[in-house]
N, CA, C and O atoms as CSV, one atom per row, in Angstrom:
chain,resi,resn,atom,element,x,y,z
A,1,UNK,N,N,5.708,-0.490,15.708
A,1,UNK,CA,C,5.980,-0.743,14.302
A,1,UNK,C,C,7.356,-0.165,13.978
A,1,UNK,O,O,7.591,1.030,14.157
A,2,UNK,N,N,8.427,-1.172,13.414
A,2,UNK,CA,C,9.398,-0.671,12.873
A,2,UNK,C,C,9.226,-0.883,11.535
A,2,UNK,O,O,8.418,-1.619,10.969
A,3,UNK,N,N,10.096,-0.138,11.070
A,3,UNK,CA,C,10.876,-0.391,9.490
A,3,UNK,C,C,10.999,-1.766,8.705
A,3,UNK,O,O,10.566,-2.238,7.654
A,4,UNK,N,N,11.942,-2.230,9.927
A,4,UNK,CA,C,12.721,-3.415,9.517
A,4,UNK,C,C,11.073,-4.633,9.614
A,4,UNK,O,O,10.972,-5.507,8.753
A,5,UNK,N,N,10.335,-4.541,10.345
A,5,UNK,CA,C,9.379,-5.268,10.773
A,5,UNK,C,C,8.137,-5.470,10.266
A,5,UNK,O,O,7.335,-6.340,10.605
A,6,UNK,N,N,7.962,-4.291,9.107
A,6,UNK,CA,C,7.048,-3.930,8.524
A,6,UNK,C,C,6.728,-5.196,7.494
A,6,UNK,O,O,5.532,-5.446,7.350
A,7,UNK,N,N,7.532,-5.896,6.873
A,7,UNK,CA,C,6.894,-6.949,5.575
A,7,UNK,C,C,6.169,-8.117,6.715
A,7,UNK,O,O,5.071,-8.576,6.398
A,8,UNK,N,N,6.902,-8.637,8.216
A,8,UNK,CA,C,6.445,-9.519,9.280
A,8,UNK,C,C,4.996,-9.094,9.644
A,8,UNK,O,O,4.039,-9.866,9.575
A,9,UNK,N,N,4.913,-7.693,10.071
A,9,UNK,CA,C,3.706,-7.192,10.282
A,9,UNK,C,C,2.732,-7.134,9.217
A,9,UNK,O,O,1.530,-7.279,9.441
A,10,UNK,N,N,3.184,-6.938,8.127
A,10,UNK,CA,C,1.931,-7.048,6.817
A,10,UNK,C,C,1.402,-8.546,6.682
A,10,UNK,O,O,0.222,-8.853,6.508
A,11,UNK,N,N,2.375,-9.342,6.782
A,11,UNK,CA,C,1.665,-10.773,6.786
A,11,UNK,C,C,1.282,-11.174,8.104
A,11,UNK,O,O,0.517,-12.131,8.227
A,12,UNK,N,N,1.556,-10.791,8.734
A,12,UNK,CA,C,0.552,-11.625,10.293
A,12,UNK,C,C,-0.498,-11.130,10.452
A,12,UNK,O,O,-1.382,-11.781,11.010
A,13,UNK,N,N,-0.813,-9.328,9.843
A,13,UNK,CA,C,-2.081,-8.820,9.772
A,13,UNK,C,C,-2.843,-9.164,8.000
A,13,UNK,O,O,-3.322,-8.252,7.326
A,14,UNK,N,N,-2.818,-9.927,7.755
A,14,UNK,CA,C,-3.039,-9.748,6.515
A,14,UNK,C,C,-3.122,-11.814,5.923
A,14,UNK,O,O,-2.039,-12.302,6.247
A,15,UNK,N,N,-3.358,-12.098,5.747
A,15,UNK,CA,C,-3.354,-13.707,5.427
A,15,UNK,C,C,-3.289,-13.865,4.277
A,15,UNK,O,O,-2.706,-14.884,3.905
A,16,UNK,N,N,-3.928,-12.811,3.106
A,16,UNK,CA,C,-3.931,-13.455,2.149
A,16,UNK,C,C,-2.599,-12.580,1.545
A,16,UNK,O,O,-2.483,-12.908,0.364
A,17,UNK,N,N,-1.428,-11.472,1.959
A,17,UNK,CA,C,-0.515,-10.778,1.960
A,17,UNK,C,C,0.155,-11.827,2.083
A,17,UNK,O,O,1.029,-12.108,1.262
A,18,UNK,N,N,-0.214,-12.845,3.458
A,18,UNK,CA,C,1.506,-13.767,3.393
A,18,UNK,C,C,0.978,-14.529,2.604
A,18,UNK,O,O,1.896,-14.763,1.817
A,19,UNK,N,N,0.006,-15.152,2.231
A,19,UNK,CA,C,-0.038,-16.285,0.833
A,19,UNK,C,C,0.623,-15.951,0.022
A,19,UNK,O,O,1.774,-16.381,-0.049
A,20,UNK,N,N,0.080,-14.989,-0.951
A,20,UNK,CA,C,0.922,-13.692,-1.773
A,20,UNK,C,C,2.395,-14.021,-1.779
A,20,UNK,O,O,2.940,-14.612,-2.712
A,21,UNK,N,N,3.172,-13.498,-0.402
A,21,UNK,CA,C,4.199,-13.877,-0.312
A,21,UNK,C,C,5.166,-15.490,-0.498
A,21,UNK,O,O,6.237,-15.799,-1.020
A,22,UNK,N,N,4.299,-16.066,0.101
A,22,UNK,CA,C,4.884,-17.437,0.386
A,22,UNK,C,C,4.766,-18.106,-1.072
A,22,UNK,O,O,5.575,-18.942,-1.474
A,23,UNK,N,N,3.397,-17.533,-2.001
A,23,UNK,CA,C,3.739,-18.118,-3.219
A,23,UNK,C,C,4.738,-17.725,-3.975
A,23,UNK,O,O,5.308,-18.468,-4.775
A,24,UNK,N,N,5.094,-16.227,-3.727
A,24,UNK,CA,C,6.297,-15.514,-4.861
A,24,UNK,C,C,7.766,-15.894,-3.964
A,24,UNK,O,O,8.857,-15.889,-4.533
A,25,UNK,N,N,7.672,-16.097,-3.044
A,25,UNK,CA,C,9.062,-16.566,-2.673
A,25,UNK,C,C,9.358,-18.024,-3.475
A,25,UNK,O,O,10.341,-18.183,-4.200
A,26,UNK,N,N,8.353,-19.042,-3.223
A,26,UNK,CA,C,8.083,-20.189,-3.975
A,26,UNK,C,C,8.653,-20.084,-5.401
A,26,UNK,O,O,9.459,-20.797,-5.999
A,27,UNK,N,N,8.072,-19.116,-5.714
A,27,UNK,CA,C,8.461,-18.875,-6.977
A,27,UNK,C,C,9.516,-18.618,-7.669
A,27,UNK,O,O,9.554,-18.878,-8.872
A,28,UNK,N,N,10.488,-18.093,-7.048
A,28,UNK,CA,C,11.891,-16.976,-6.779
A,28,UNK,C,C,11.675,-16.049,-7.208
A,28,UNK,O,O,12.479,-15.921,-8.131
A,29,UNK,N,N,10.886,-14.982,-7.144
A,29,UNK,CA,C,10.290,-13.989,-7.535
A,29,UNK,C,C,10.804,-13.168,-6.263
A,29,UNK,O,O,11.726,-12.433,-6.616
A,30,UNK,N,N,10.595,-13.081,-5.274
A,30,UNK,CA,C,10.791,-12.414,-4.440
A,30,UNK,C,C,11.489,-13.263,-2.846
A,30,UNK,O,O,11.515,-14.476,-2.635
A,31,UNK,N,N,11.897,-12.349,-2.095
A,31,UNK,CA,C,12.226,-12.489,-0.558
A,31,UNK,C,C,12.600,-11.192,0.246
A,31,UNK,O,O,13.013,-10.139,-0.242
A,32,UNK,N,N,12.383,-11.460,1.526
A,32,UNK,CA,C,12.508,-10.254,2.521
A,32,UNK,C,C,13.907,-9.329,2.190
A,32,UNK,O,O,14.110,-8.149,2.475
A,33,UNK,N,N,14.705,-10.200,1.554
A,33,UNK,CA,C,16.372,-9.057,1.250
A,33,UNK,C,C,16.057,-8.013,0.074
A,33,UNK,O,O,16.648,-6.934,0.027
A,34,UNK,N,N,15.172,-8.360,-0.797
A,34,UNK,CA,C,14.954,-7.116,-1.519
A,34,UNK,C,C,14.339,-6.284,-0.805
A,34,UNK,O,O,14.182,-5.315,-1.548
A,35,UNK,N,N,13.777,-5.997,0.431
A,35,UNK,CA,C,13.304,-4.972,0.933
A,35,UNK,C,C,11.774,-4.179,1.260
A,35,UNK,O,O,10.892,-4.523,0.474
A,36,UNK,N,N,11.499,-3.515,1.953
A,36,UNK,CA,C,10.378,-2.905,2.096
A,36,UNK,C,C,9.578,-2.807,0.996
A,36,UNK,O,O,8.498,-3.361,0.788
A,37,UNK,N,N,10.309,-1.923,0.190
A,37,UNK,CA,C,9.375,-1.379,-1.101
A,37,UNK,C,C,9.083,-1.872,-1.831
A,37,UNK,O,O,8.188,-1.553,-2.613
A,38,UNK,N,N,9.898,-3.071,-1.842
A,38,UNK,CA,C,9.824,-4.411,-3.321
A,38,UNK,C,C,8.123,-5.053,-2.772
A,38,UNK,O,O,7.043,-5.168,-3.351
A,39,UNK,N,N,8.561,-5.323,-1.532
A,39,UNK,CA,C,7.779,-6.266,-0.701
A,39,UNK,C,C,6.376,-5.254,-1.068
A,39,UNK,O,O,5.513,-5.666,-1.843
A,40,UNK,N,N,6.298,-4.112,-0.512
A,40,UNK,CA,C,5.096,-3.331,-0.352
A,40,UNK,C,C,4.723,-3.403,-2.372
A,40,UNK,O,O,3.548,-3.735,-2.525
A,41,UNK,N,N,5.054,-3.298,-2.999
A,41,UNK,CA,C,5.333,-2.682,-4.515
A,41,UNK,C,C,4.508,-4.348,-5.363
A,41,UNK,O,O,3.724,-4.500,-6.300
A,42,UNK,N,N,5.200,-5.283,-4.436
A,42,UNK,CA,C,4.982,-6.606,-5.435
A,42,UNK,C,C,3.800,-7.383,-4.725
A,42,UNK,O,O,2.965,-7.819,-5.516
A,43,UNK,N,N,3.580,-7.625,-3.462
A,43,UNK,CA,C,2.850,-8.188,-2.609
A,43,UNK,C,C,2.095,-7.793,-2.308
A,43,UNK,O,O,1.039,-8.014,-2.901
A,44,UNK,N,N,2.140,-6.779,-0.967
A,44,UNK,CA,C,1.127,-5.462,-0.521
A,44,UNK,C,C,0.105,-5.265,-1.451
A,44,UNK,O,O,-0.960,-5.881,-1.500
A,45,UNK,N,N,0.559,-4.211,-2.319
A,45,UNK,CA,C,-0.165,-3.397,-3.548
A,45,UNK,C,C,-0.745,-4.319,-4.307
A,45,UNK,O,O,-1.818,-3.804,-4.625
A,46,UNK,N,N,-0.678,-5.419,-4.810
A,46,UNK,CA,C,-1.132,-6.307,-5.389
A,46,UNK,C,C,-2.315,-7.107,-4.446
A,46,UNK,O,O,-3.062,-7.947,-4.946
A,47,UNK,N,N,-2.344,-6.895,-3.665
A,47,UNK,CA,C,-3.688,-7.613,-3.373
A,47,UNK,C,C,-4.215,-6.818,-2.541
A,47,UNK,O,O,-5.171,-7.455,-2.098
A,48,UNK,N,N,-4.182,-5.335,-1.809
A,48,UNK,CA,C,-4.696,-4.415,-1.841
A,48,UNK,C,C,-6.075,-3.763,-3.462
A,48,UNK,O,O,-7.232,-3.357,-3.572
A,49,UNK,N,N,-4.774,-4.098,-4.412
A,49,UNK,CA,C,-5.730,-3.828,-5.557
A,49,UNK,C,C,-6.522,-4.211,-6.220
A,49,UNK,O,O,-7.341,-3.585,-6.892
A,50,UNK,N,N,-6.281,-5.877,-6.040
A,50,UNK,CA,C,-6.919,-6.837,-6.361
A,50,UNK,C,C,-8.384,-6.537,-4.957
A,50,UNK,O,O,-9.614,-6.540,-4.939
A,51,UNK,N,N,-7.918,-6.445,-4.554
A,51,UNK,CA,C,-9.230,-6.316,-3.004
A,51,UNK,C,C,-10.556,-5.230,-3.615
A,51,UNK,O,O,-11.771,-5.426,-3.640
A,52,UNK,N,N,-9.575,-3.812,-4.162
A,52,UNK,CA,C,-10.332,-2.644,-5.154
A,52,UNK,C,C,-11.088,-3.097,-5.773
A,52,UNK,O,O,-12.294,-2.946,-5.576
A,53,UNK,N,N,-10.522,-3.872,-6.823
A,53,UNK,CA,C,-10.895,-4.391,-8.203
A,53,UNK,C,C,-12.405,-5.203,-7.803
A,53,UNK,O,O,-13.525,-4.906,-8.218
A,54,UNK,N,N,-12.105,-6.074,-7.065
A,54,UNK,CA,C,-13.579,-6.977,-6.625
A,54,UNK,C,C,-14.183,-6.785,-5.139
A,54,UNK,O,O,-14.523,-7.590,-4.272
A,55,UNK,N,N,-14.169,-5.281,-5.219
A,55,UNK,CA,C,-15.128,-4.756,-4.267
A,55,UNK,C,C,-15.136,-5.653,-3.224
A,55,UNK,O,O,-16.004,-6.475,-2.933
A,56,UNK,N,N,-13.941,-5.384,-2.618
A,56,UNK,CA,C,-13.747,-6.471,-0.984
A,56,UNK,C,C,-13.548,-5.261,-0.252
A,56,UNK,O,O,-12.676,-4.400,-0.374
A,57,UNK,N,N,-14.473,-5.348,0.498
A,57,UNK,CA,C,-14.493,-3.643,0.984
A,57,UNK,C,C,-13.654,-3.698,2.770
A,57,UNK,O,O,-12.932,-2.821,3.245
A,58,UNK,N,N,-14.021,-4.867,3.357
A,58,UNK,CA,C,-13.535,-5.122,4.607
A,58,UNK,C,C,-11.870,-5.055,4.470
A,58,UNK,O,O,-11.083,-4.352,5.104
A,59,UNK,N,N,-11.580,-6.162,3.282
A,59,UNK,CA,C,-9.965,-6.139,3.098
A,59,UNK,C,C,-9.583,-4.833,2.844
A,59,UNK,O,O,-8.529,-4.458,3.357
A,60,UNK,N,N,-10.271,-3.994,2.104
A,60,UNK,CA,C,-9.442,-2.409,1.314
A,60,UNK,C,C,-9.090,-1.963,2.872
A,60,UNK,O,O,-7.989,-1.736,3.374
A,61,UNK,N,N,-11.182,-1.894,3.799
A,61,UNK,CA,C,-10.500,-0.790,5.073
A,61,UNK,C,C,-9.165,-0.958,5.617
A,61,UNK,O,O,-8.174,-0.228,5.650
A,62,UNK,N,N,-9.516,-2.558,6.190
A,62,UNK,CA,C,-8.343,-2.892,6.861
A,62,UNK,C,C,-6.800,-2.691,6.170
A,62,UNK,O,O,-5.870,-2.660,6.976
A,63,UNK,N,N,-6.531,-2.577,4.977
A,63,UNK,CA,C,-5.103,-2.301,4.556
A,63,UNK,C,C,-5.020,-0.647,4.203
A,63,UNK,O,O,-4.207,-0.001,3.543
A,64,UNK,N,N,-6.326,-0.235,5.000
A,64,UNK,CA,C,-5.820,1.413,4.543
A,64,UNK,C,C,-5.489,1.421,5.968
A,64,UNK,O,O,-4.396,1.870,6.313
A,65,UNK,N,N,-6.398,0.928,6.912
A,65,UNK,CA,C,-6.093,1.442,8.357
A,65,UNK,C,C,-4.554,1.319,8.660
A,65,UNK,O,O,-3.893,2.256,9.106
A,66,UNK,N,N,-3.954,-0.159,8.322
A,66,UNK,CA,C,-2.948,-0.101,8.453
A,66,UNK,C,C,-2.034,0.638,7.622
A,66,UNK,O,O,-0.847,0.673,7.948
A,67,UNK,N,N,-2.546,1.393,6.310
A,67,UNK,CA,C,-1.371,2.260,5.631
A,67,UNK,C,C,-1.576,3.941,7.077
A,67,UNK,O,O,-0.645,4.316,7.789
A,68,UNK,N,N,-2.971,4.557,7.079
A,68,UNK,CA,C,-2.743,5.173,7.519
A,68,UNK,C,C,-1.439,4.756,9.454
A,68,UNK,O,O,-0.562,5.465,9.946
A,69,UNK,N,N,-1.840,3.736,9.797
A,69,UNK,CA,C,-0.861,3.517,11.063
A,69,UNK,C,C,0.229,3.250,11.052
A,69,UNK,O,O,0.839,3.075,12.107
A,70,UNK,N,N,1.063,3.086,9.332
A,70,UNK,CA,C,2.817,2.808,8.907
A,70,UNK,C,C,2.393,4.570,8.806
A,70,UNK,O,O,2.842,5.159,9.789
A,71,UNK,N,N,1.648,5.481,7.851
A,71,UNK,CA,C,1.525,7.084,7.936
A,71,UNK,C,C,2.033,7.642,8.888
A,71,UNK,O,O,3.084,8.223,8.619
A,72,UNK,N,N,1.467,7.733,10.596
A,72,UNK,CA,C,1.501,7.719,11.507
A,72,UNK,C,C,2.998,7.667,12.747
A,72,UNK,O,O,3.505,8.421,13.578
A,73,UNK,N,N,3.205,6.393,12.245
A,73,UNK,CA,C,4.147,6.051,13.180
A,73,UNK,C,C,5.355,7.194,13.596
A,73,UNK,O,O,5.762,6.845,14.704
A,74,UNK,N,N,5.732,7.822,13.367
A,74,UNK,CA,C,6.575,8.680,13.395
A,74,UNK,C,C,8.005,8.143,12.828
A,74,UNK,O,O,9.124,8.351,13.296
A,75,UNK,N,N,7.722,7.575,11.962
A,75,UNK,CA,C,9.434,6.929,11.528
A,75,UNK,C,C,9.154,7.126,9.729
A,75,UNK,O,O,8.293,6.526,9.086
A,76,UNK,N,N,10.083,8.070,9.223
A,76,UNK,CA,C,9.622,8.715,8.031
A,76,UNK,C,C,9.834,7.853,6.829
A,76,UNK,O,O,9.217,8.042,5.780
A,77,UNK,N,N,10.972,6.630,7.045
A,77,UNK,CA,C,11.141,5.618,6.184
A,77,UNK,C,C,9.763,4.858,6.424
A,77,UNK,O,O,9.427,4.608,5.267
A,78,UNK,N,N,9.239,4.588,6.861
A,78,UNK,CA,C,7.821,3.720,6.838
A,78,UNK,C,C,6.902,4.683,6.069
A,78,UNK,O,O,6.313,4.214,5.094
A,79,UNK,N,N,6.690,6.113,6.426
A,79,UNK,CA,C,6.200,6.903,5.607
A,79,UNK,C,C,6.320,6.650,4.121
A,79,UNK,O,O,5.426,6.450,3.299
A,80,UNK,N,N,7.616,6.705,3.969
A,80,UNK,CA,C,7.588,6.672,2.651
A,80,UNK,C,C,7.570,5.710,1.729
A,80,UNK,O,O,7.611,5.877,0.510
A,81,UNK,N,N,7.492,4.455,2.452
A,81,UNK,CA,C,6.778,3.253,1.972
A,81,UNK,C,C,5.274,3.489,1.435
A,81,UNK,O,O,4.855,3.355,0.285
A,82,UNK,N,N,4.590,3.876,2.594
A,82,UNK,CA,C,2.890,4.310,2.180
A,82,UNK,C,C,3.160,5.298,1.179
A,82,UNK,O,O,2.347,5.139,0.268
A,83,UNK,N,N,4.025,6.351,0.917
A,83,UNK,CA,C,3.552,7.342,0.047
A,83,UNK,C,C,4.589,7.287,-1.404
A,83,UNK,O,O,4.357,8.085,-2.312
A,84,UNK,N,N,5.403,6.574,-1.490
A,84,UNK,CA,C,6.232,6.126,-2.820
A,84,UNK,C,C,6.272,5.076,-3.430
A,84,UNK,O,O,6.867,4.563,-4.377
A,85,UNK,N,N,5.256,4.771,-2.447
A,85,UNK,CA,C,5.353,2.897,-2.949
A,85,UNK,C,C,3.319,2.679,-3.230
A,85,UNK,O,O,2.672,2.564,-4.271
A,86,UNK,N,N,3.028,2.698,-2.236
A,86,UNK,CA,C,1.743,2.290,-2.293
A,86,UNK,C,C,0.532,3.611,-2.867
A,86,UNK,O,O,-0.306,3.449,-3.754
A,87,UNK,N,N,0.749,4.796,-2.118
A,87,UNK,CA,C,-0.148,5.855,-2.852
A,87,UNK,C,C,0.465,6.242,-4.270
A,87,UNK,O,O,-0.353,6.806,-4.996
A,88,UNK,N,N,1.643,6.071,-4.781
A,88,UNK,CA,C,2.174,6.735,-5.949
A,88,UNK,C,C,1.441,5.500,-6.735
A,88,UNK,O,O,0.412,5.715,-7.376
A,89,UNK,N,N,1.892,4.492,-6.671
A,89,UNK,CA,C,0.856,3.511,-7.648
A,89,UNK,C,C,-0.546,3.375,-7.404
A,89,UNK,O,O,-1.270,2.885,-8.271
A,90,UNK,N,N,-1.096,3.849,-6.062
A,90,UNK,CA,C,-2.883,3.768,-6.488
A,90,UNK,C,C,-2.900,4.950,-7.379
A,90,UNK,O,O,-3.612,4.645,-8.336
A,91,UNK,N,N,-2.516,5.982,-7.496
A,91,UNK,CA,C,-2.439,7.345,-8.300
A,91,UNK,C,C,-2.345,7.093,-10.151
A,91,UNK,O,O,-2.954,7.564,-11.111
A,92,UNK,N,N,-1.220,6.081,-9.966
A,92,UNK,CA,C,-0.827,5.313,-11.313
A,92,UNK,C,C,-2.059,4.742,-11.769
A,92,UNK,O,O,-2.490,5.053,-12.880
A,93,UNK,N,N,-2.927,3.604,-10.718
A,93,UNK,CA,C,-3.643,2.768,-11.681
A,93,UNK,C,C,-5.070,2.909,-11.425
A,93,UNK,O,O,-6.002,2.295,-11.944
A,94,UNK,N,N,-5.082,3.688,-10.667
A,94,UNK,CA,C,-7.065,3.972,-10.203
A,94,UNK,C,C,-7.043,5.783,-10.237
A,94,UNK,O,O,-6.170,6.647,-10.322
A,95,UNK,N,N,-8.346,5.753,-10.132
A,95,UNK,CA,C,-9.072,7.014,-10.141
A,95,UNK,C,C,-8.786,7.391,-8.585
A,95,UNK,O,O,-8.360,6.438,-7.933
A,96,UNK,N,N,-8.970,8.796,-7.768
A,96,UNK,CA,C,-8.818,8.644,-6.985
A,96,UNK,C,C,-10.067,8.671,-6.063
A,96,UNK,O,O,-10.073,8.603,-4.834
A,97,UNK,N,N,-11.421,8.815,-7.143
A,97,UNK,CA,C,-12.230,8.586,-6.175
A,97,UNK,C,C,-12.480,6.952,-5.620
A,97,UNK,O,O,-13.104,6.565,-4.632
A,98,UNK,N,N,-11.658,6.089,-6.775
A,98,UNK,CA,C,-12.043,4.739,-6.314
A,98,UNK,C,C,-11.221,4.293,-5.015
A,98,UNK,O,O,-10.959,3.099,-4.876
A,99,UNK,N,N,-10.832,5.182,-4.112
A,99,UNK,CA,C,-9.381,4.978,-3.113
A,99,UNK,C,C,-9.860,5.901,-2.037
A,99,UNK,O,O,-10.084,5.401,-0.935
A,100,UNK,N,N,-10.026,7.048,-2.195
A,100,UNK,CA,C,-9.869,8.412,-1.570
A,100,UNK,C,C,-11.185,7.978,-0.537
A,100,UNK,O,O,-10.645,8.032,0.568
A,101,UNK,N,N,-11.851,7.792,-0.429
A,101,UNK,CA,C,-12.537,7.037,0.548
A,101,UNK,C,C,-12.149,6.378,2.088
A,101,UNK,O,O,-12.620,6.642,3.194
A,102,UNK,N,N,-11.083,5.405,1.673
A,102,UNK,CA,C,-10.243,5.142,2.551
A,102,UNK,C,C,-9.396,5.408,3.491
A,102,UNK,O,O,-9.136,4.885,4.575
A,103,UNK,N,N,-8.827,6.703,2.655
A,103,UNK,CA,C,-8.137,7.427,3.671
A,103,UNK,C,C,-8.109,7.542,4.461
A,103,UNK,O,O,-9.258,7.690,4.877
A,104,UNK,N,N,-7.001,7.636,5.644
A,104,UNK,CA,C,-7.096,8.531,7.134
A,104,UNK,C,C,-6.646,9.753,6.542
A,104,UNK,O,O,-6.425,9.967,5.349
A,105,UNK,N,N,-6.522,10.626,7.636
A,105,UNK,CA,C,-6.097,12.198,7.846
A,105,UNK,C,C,-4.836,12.318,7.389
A,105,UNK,O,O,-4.576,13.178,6.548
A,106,UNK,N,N,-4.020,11.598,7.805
A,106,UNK,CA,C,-2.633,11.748,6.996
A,106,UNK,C,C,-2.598,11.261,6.049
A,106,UNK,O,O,-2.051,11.884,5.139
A,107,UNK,N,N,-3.075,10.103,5.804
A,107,UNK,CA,C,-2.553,9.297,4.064
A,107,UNK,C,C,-3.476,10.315,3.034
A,107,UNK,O,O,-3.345,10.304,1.810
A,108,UNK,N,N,-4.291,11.066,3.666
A,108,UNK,CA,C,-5.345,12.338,2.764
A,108,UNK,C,C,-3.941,13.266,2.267
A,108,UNK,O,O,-3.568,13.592,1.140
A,109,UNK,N,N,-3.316,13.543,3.715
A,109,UNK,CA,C,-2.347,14.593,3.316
A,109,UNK,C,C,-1.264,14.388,2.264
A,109,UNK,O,O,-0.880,15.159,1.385
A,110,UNK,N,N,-0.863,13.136,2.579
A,110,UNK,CA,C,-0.053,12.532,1.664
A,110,UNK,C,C,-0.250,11.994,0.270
A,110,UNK,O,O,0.616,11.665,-0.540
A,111,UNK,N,N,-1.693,11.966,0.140
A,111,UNK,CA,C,-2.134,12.161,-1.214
A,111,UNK,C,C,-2.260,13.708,-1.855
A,111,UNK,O,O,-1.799,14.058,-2.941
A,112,UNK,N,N,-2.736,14.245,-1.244
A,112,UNK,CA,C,-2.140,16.115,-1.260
A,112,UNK,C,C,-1.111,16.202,-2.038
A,112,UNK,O,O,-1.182,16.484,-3.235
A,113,UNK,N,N,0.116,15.922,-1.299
A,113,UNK,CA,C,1.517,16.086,-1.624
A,113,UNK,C,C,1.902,15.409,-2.888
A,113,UNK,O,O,2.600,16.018,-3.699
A,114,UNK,N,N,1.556,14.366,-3.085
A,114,UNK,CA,C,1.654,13.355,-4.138
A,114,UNK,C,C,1.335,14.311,-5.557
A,114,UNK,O,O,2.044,14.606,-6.519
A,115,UNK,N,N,-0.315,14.690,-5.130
A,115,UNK,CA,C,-0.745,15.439,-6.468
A,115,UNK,C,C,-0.181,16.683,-6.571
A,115,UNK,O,O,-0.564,17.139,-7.648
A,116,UNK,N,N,0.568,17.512,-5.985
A,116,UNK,CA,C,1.370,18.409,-5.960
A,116,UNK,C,C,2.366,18.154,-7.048
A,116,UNK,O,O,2.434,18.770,-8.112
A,117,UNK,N,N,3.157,17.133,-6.635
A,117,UNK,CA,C,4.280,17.268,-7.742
A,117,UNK,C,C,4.158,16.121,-8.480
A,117,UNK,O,O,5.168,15.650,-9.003
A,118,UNK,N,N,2.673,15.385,-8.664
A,118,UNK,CA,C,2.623,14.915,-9.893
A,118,UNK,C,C,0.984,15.437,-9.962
A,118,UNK,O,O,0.053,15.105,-9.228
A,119,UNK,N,N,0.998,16.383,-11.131
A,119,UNK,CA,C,0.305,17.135,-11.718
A,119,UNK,C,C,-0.877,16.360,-12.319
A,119,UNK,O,O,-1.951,16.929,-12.125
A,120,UNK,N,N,-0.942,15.339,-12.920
A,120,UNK,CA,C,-1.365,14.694,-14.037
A,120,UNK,C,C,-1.857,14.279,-12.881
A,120,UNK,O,O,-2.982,13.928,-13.236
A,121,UNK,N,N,-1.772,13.996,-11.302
A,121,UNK,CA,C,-3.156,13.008,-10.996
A,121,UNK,C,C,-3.934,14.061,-10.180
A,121,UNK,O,O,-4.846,13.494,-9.581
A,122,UNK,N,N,-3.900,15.769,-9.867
A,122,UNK,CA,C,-4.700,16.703,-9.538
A,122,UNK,C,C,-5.803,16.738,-10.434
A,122,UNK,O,O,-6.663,17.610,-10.317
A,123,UNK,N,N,-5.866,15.678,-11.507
A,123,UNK,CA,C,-7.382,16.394,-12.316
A,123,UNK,C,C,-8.087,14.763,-12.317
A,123,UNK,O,O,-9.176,14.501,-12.827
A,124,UNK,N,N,-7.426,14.032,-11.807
A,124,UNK,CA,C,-8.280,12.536,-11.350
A,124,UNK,C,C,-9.182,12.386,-9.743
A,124,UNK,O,O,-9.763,11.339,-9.457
């Protein structure tokens, strides 16, 4: 897993991620030159949450497994995709028991850190 490879890899693991995509490119809403975070922020997260929302429990695991394995990778820009992009907004729009479930060991930690220096989601 690289960096650069990461929006390719979200849609080949993910089908209804590249729909997602292929409709907002359609749209001119989006494309791969705005970047990781746009991509993770507008696409990703959006049907990750949508997955939350109507208790699709197979889709949630599978897009945590893969947040915890971008966590993981040892390349800290992918990190911080999962933890500025995708955990800072589950923090924003859910509870964290509706999430915290999911977790691996690191994306736990990285929710840690998150509620550290944003205060307001240590009492969710």
């Amino acid at each position: 897993m690289t960096f650069e490879s990461l929006i390719s890899e979200a849609c080949s693991r993910f089908p209804e991620v590249q729909t997602e995509f292929e409709m907002q490119k359609r749209a001119g809403d989006i494309d791969e030159s705005l970047g990781q975070h746009i991509f993770f922020s507008f696409v990703f997260d959006k049907i990750l949450f949508r997955a939350i929302d109507e208790k699709k429990e197979d889709i949630v695991q599978s897009m945590f497994i893969f947040l915890e394995e971008m966590e993981t990778s040892g390349d800290s820009n992918i990190a911080e995709v999962v933890e500025f992009t995708t955990l800072e907004e589950l923090c924003d729009d859910y509870r964290n028991v509706q999430f915290e479930k999911y977790l691996g060991s690191e994306t736990k930690l990285a929710l840690k850190a998150i509620r550290e220096y944003m205060p307001e989601q240590a009492q969710l």
